[in-house]
XYZ file of C-alpha atoms in Angstrom:
391
model
C -8.326 -0.632 9.737
C -8.921 1.939 7.386
C -9.631 4.441 10.168
C -6.355 3.264 12.045
C -4.621 4.144 8.821
C -5.982 7.480 8.631
C -5.476 8.475 12.198
C -1.906 7.881 11.709
C -0.613 8.585 7.954
C -3.385 11.265 7.361
C -3.133 12.912 11.044
C -0.527 15.902 9.943
C -2.547 16.629 7.024
C -5.684 16.644 8.851
C -4.626 18.871 11.620
C -3.101 21.410 9.860
C -5.505 21.725 7.310
C -8.665 21.702 10.067
C -6.447 24.383 11.616
C -6.494 26.502 8.396
C -9.942 26.115 7.552
C -9.308 24.158 4.715
C -10.264 20.716 5.731
C -13.511 20.132 3.743
C -15.395 18.354 6.037
C -15.170 21.176 8.789
C -18.565 22.759 9.593
C -19.294 25.346 7.444
C -19.377 28.179 10.339
C -16.249 26.752 11.885
C -14.217 27.142 8.112
C -16.011 30.741 7.255
C -14.630 31.813 10.947
C -11.053 30.243 10.530
C -10.754 31.743 6.816
C -12.006 35.059 8.071
C -9.504 35.030 10.406
C -6.403 33.952 8.638
C -7.438 36.433 5.734
C -7.263 39.363 8.666
C -3.845 37.926 9.786
C -2.379 37.838 6.178
C -3.918 41.361 5.538
C -1.674 42.659 8.345
C 1.320 41.239 6.756
C 0.286 42.179 3.172
C -0.970 45.904 4.076
C 2.745 46.897 5.331
C 4.061 45.299 2.266
C 2.240 47.063 -0.039
C 3.027 50.628 1.980
C 6.591 49.814 1.453
C 6.131 49.052 -1.995
C 4.737 52.659 -2.283
C 7.667 54.310 -0.231
C 9.860 53.005 -2.672
C 8.607 55.372 -5.325
C 11.020 54.880 -8.677
C 13.605 53.077 -6.600
C 14.000 49.765 -8.468
C 16.097 48.106 -6.046
C 13.651 48.951 -3.373
C 10.861 47.921 -5.695
C 12.167 44.382 -6.183
C 12.711 43.921 -2.737
C 9.266 44.515 -1.799
C 8.061 42.352 -4.451
C 10.268 39.236 -3.113
C 7.835 40.134 0.308
C 4.307 40.654 -0.960
C 4.257 38.175 -3.513
C 4.700 35.152 -1.192
C 1.633 36.670 1.027
C -0.248 36.874 -2.396
C 0.969 33.200 -2.820
C -0.462 32.245 0.481
C -3.921 34.039 0.197
C -4.273 32.179 -3.455
C -3.289 28.901 -1.811
C -5.910 29.423 1.183
C -9.133 30.441 -1.140
C -8.416 27.851 -3.722
C -9.950 25.173 -1.082
C -12.949 27.581 -0.439
C -13.613 27.987 -3.918
C -13.332 24.325 -4.975
C -14.670 22.994 -1.617
C -16.719 20.402 -3.456
C -14.155 18.965 -5.418
C -12.134 18.952 -2.616
C -14.214 17.042 -0.585
C -14.802 14.412 -3.243
C -10.943 14.216 -3.375
C -10.878 13.620 0.261
C -13.730 11.015 0.183
C -11.795 8.857 -2.407
C -8.839 9.217 -0.140
C -10.671 7.342 2.537
C -12.821 5.102 0.556
C -10.164 3.407 -1.543
C -8.909 1.680 1.479
C -12.437 -0.250 1.899
C -12.018 -2.034 -1.594
C -8.550 -3.808 -0.453
C -8.723 -7.618 -0.313
C -5.222 -8.706 0.311
C -2.421 -7.747 2.664
C -0.142 -7.086 -0.410
C -2.453 -4.505 -1.255
C -2.992 -3.175 2.138
C 0.929 -2.628 1.839
C 1.083 -1.072 -1.640
C -1.326 1.795 -0.080
C 0.594 2.175 3.060
C 3.867 2.762 1.403
C 2.302 5.539 -0.471
C 0.487 7.019 2.264
C 3.702 6.431 4.691
C 5.468 8.661 1.802
C 2.730 11.463 1.970
C 3.217 11.452 5.522
C 7.110 11.202 5.680
C 6.568 14.485 3.353
C 4.026 16.275 5.397
C 6.524 15.867 8.405
C 9.761 17.362 6.553
C 7.824 19.806 4.358
C 6.553 21.383 7.584
C 9.749 21.312 9.671
C 11.574 22.804 7.154
C 9.514 25.638 6.363
C 8.668 26.322 9.871
C 12.221 26.385 10.958
C 12.877 28.297 7.577
C 10.502 31.194 8.599
C 11.892 31.136 12.412
C 15.703 31.587 11.284
C 14.611 34.297 8.630
C 12.893 36.324 11.089
C 15.067 35.887 13.984
C 18.022 36.986 11.869
C 16.626 40.626 12.544
C 17.704 40.578 15.887
C 21.286 39.479 15.427
C 22.451 43.334 14.822
C 20.793 43.777 18.443
C 22.200 40.799 20.180
C 26.157 41.988 18.691
C 25.468 45.458 19.904
C 24.952 44.048 23.666
C 27.844 41.243 23.336
C 30.336 42.979 20.837
C 29.329 46.756 21.494
C 30.675 49.360 18.664
C 31.258 53.256 19.265
C 27.895 53.397 17.340
C 25.043 50.939 17.035
C 24.897 48.729 14.148
C 22.421 49.240 11.331
C 19.247 47.602 12.308
C 18.075 44.608 9.836
C 14.600 44.983 9.092
C 12.210 41.522 10.108
C 10.909 41.757 6.376
C 10.274 44.523 3.694
C 7.377 46.112 5.108
C 6.417 49.913 6.416
C 4.477 50.109 9.897
C 4.013 53.766 9.865
C 5.670 54.085 12.978
C 9.392 54.329 14.235
C 10.661 50.935 13.653
C 13.618 51.331 15.712
C 11.382 52.209 18.715
C 9.041 49.658 18.364
C 10.932 46.800 16.737
C 10.410 44.100 19.664
C 6.397 44.587 18.864
C 7.019 44.238 14.948
C 9.253 41.480 15.469
C 6.636 39.783 17.511
C 3.903 40.277 15.012
C 6.068 39.351 12.234
C 6.801 36.065 13.752
C 3.519 35.011 14.761
C 1.950 36.332 11.283
C 4.374 34.641 8.986
C 4.504 31.347 11.046
C 0.692 31.454 10.519
C 0.882 32.279 6.690
C 3.462 29.646 6.085
C 1.022 27.087 7.761
C -1.372 27.934 4.958
C 1.201 26.894 2.135
C 1.980 23.899 4.095
C -1.586 23.164 4.204
C -2.493 23.528 0.654
C 0.832 21.567 -0.476
C 0.530 18.777 1.782
C -2.944 18.215 0.773
C -2.329 18.340 -2.940
C 0.692 16.075 -2.832
C -1.095 13.685 -0.366
C -3.575 13.552 -3.263
C -0.636 12.633 -5.854
C 0.851 9.997 -3.705
C -2.753 8.305 -3.412
C -3.411 8.217 -6.988
C -0.141 6.760 -8.035
C -0.862 4.425 -5.402
C -4.011 3.560 -7.134
C -2.006 2.955 -10.444
C 0.451 0.870 -8.424
C -2.466 -1.418 -7.304
C -4.011 -1.589 -10.610
C -0.647 -2.871 -12.017
C -0.256 -5.337 -9.006
C -3.710 -6.890 -9.750
C -3.228 -7.138 -13.282
C 0.073 -9.164 -12.901
C -1.675 -11.162 -10.036
C -4.179 -12.244 -12.218
C -2.367 -12.983 -15.434
C 0.172 -15.186 -13.670
C -2.412 -16.964 -11.318
C -2.387 -20.905 -11.812
C -6.362 -20.587 -12.582
C -5.564 -18.914 -15.741
C -4.660 -22.131 -17.363
C -7.808 -23.205 -17.154
C -9.425 -20.880 -19.683
C -12.197 -22.658 -20.732
C -13.735 -23.741 -17.100
C -16.178 -22.212 -14.844
C -13.486 -20.132 -13.070
C -13.138 -17.979 -16.145
C -16.251 -16.241 -15.175
C -14.791 -15.285 -12.066
C -11.672 -14.508 -13.513
C -13.351 -12.006 -15.854
C -15.034 -10.339 -13.080
C -11.920 -9.687 -11.479
C -10.298 -8.391 -14.655
C -13.526 -6.311 -14.994
C -12.918 -5.045 -11.229
C -9.457 -3.761 -12.197
C -10.518 -2.299 -15.442
C -12.775 -0.252 -12.845
C -10.434 0.685 -10.321
C -7.855 1.671 -13.321
C -10.684 4.181 -14.722
C -11.412 5.436 -11.117
C -7.487 6.279 -10.896
C -7.581 7.961 -13.997
C -11.052 10.447 -12.863
C -9.080 11.025 -9.363
C -5.869 12.332 -11.435
C -8.206 14.197 -13.731
C -10.322 16.065 -10.782
C -6.654 16.769 -9.382
C -5.676 18.377 -12.441
C -9.060 20.366 -12.941
C -9.245 21.465 -9.311
C -5.610 23.149 -8.971
C -4.756 23.896 -12.764
C -5.629 27.511 -12.480
C -3.669 28.165 -9.065
C -0.806 26.115 -10.341
C -0.494 28.644 -12.917
C -0.448 31.652 -10.808
C 1.769 30.138 -8.350
C 3.991 29.080 -11.167
C 3.845 32.652 -12.794
C 4.706 34.150 -9.059
C 7.328 31.825 -8.196
C 9.061 32.405 -11.326
C 9.226 36.201 -10.898
C 10.029 35.365 -7.317
C 13.488 33.395 -8.008
C 14.395 35.909 -10.402
C 14.222 38.719 -8.284
C 15.462 37.060 -5.303
C 18.639 36.273 -7.634
C 18.657 39.707 -8.549
C 18.773 40.898 -4.734
C 21.653 38.384 -3.904
C 23.877 39.920 -6.602
C 23.064 42.949 -5.246
C 23.974 42.498 -1.228
C 27.723 42.739 -1.574
C 28.212 44.096 1.596
C 25.252 42.943 3.962
C 26.121 39.325 4.596
C 22.671 38.750 6.886
C 20.667 39.988 3.870
C 22.396 37.709 1.448
C 22.020 34.720 3.569
C 18.078 35.542 3.727
C 17.791 35.868 -0.015
C 19.840 32.519 -0.172
C 17.446 30.895 1.885
C 14.401 32.636 0.109
C 15.197 31.336 -3.318
C 16.228 27.765 -1.847
C 12.734 27.637 -0.342
C 10.849 28.747 -3.911
C 13.250 25.722 -5.702
C 12.275 23.224 -3.094
C 8.570 24.160 -3.698
C 8.808 24.109 -7.329
C 10.908 20.794 -7.312
C 8.521 18.741 -4.999
C 5.779 19.735 -7.268
C 7.559 18.557 -10.153
C 9.009 15.586 -8.386
C 5.311 14.383 -7.773
C 4.190 15.532 -11.184
C 6.911 13.165 -12.753
C 5.784 10.161 -10.339
C 2.345 10.448 -11.345
C 3.193 10.535 -15.234
C 5.235 7.583 -14.575
C 2.842 5.504 -12.541
C 0.006 6.339 -15.140
C 2.276 4.932 -17.750
C 3.806 1.773 -15.741
C 0.100 0.092 -15.970
C 0.719 -0.411 -19.859
C 4.044 -1.877 -19.546
C 2.966 -4.321 -16.666
C 0.393 -5.537 -18.729
C 2.316 -6.025 -21.896
C 5.308 -7.835 -19.787
C 2.965 -10.277 -18.400
C 1.631 -13.261 -20.036
C -1.641 -11.360 -21.501
C -1.454 -13.855 -24.628
C -2.261 -16.722 -22.413
C -5.655 -15.455 -21.681
C -8.856 -15.523 -23.314
C -10.082 -13.254 -26.134
C -12.706 -11.658 -23.721
C -10.034 -10.754 -21.221
C -7.695 -9.743 -23.860
C -10.133 -7.217 -25.210
C -10.326 -5.755 -21.854
C -6.545 -5.506 -21.093
C -6.031 -3.999 -24.757
C -8.585 -1.258 -23.259
C -6.724 -0.794 -20.145
C -3.301 -0.553 -22.273
C -4.735 2.101 -24.934
C -6.177 3.977 -21.984
C -2.751 3.866 -20.194
C -0.778 5.066 -23.422
C -1.858 8.497 -22.581
C -0.130 9.603 -19.239
C -2.062 11.439 -16.193
C -0.373 14.838 -15.564
C -0.307 17.504 -13.104
C -0.607 20.641 -15.338
C -0.735 24.425 -14.897
C -3.846 25.426 -17.053
C -2.363 22.568 -19.513
C 0.495 25.417 -20.682
C 3.165 23.686 -18.111
C 3.218 20.050 -17.372
C 5.044 19.389 -13.901
C 7.899 17.114 -14.489
C 11.579 16.855 -13.794
C 12.488 17.978 -17.075
C 10.201 20.829 -17.408
C 11.629 21.907 -13.863
C 14.836 22.531 -15.448
C 12.989 24.469 -17.727
C 11.679 26.564 -15.248
C 15.071 27.111 -13.751
C 16.259 28.510 -17.239
C 13.413 30.815 -17.566
C 14.038 32.371 -14.042
C 17.567 33.192 -15.238
C 16.675 34.633 -18.195
C 14.388 36.659 -16.348
C 16.784 37.341 -13.975
C 19.652 38.571 -16.897
C 17.025 40.871 -18.185
C 16.186 42.477 -14.641
C 19.938 43.035 -14.156
C 20.112 45.209 -17.172
C 17.553 47.541 -15.905
C 19.552 47.919 -12.778
């Protein structure tokens, strides 16, 4: 049953991460080959972007325009190598992702796990479709001036809309379709790397939330069980074992959440800093595009994509906080006072552990939550205001 659940709910994450070399159980040679190939492809994007940056010289507007492009490429590289430098911990996370299904006992527990696994799959589908479609539209918009010159010709050709801010060391107008084809292929591959990282991370978070929900359900069922009323009978030993097993599951959920935080803490710090800068710079570009409507649409799409990325991390981070705290509430609101003193001591231990929430953080400096999401927006607007004064 666990394998059928895996094949259905985790198939998208498995296929995308295997394609990008991020699946931890790939053979070493295959994983290294795919990472090397992706690195070369990302460099074919990054080199023209850096060259374009040098072409800008002291032009601040051109510099900011270049930064919106190559910072995203750096984020893609960062996400890809996060999995390579932490391959052993990623393997542990993935192993727990599947092994926890084997410890389920009732149909209700399966339904709890399934609902969270379905959430992660739904997220993977929507997230992938949005970013693939967004990149396709972003790149394809460079064809609009070409098409309009054919459909509605003017006395002179319309200004060419660059595929993206980059310098290819050739005549871009002459080799436009070659550049366009390369950009479309390379950026779709780059966004696959980003999708793979984000979908796996949020799948792990959904899974640990399901474990917290499962622990709360087990405690509620145990405390409300009719057998609880026979406190001094032989059944109390069985009940104590069930309580002990639930305590063990709760501790495992705490370790799983801690492992997620330790694995992704540094890379999330760098991503957060880069995303904040990219949002500020992109907002600046939006205010500067007074005449070019196509560029304006592009930058609006770009900043929306960045906001969605941060929102998803903040939403899942908030979900992790809420679920880790709910265990204490579920025990407290139950008939814990009807249990034996031995059981009460075990329940008290769990409640004490649940008073401190588990969270997703950026080097423990920034905690991903909905409240802090608004703070990041305010920070980005502040940077935007400062950058505007430099123009």
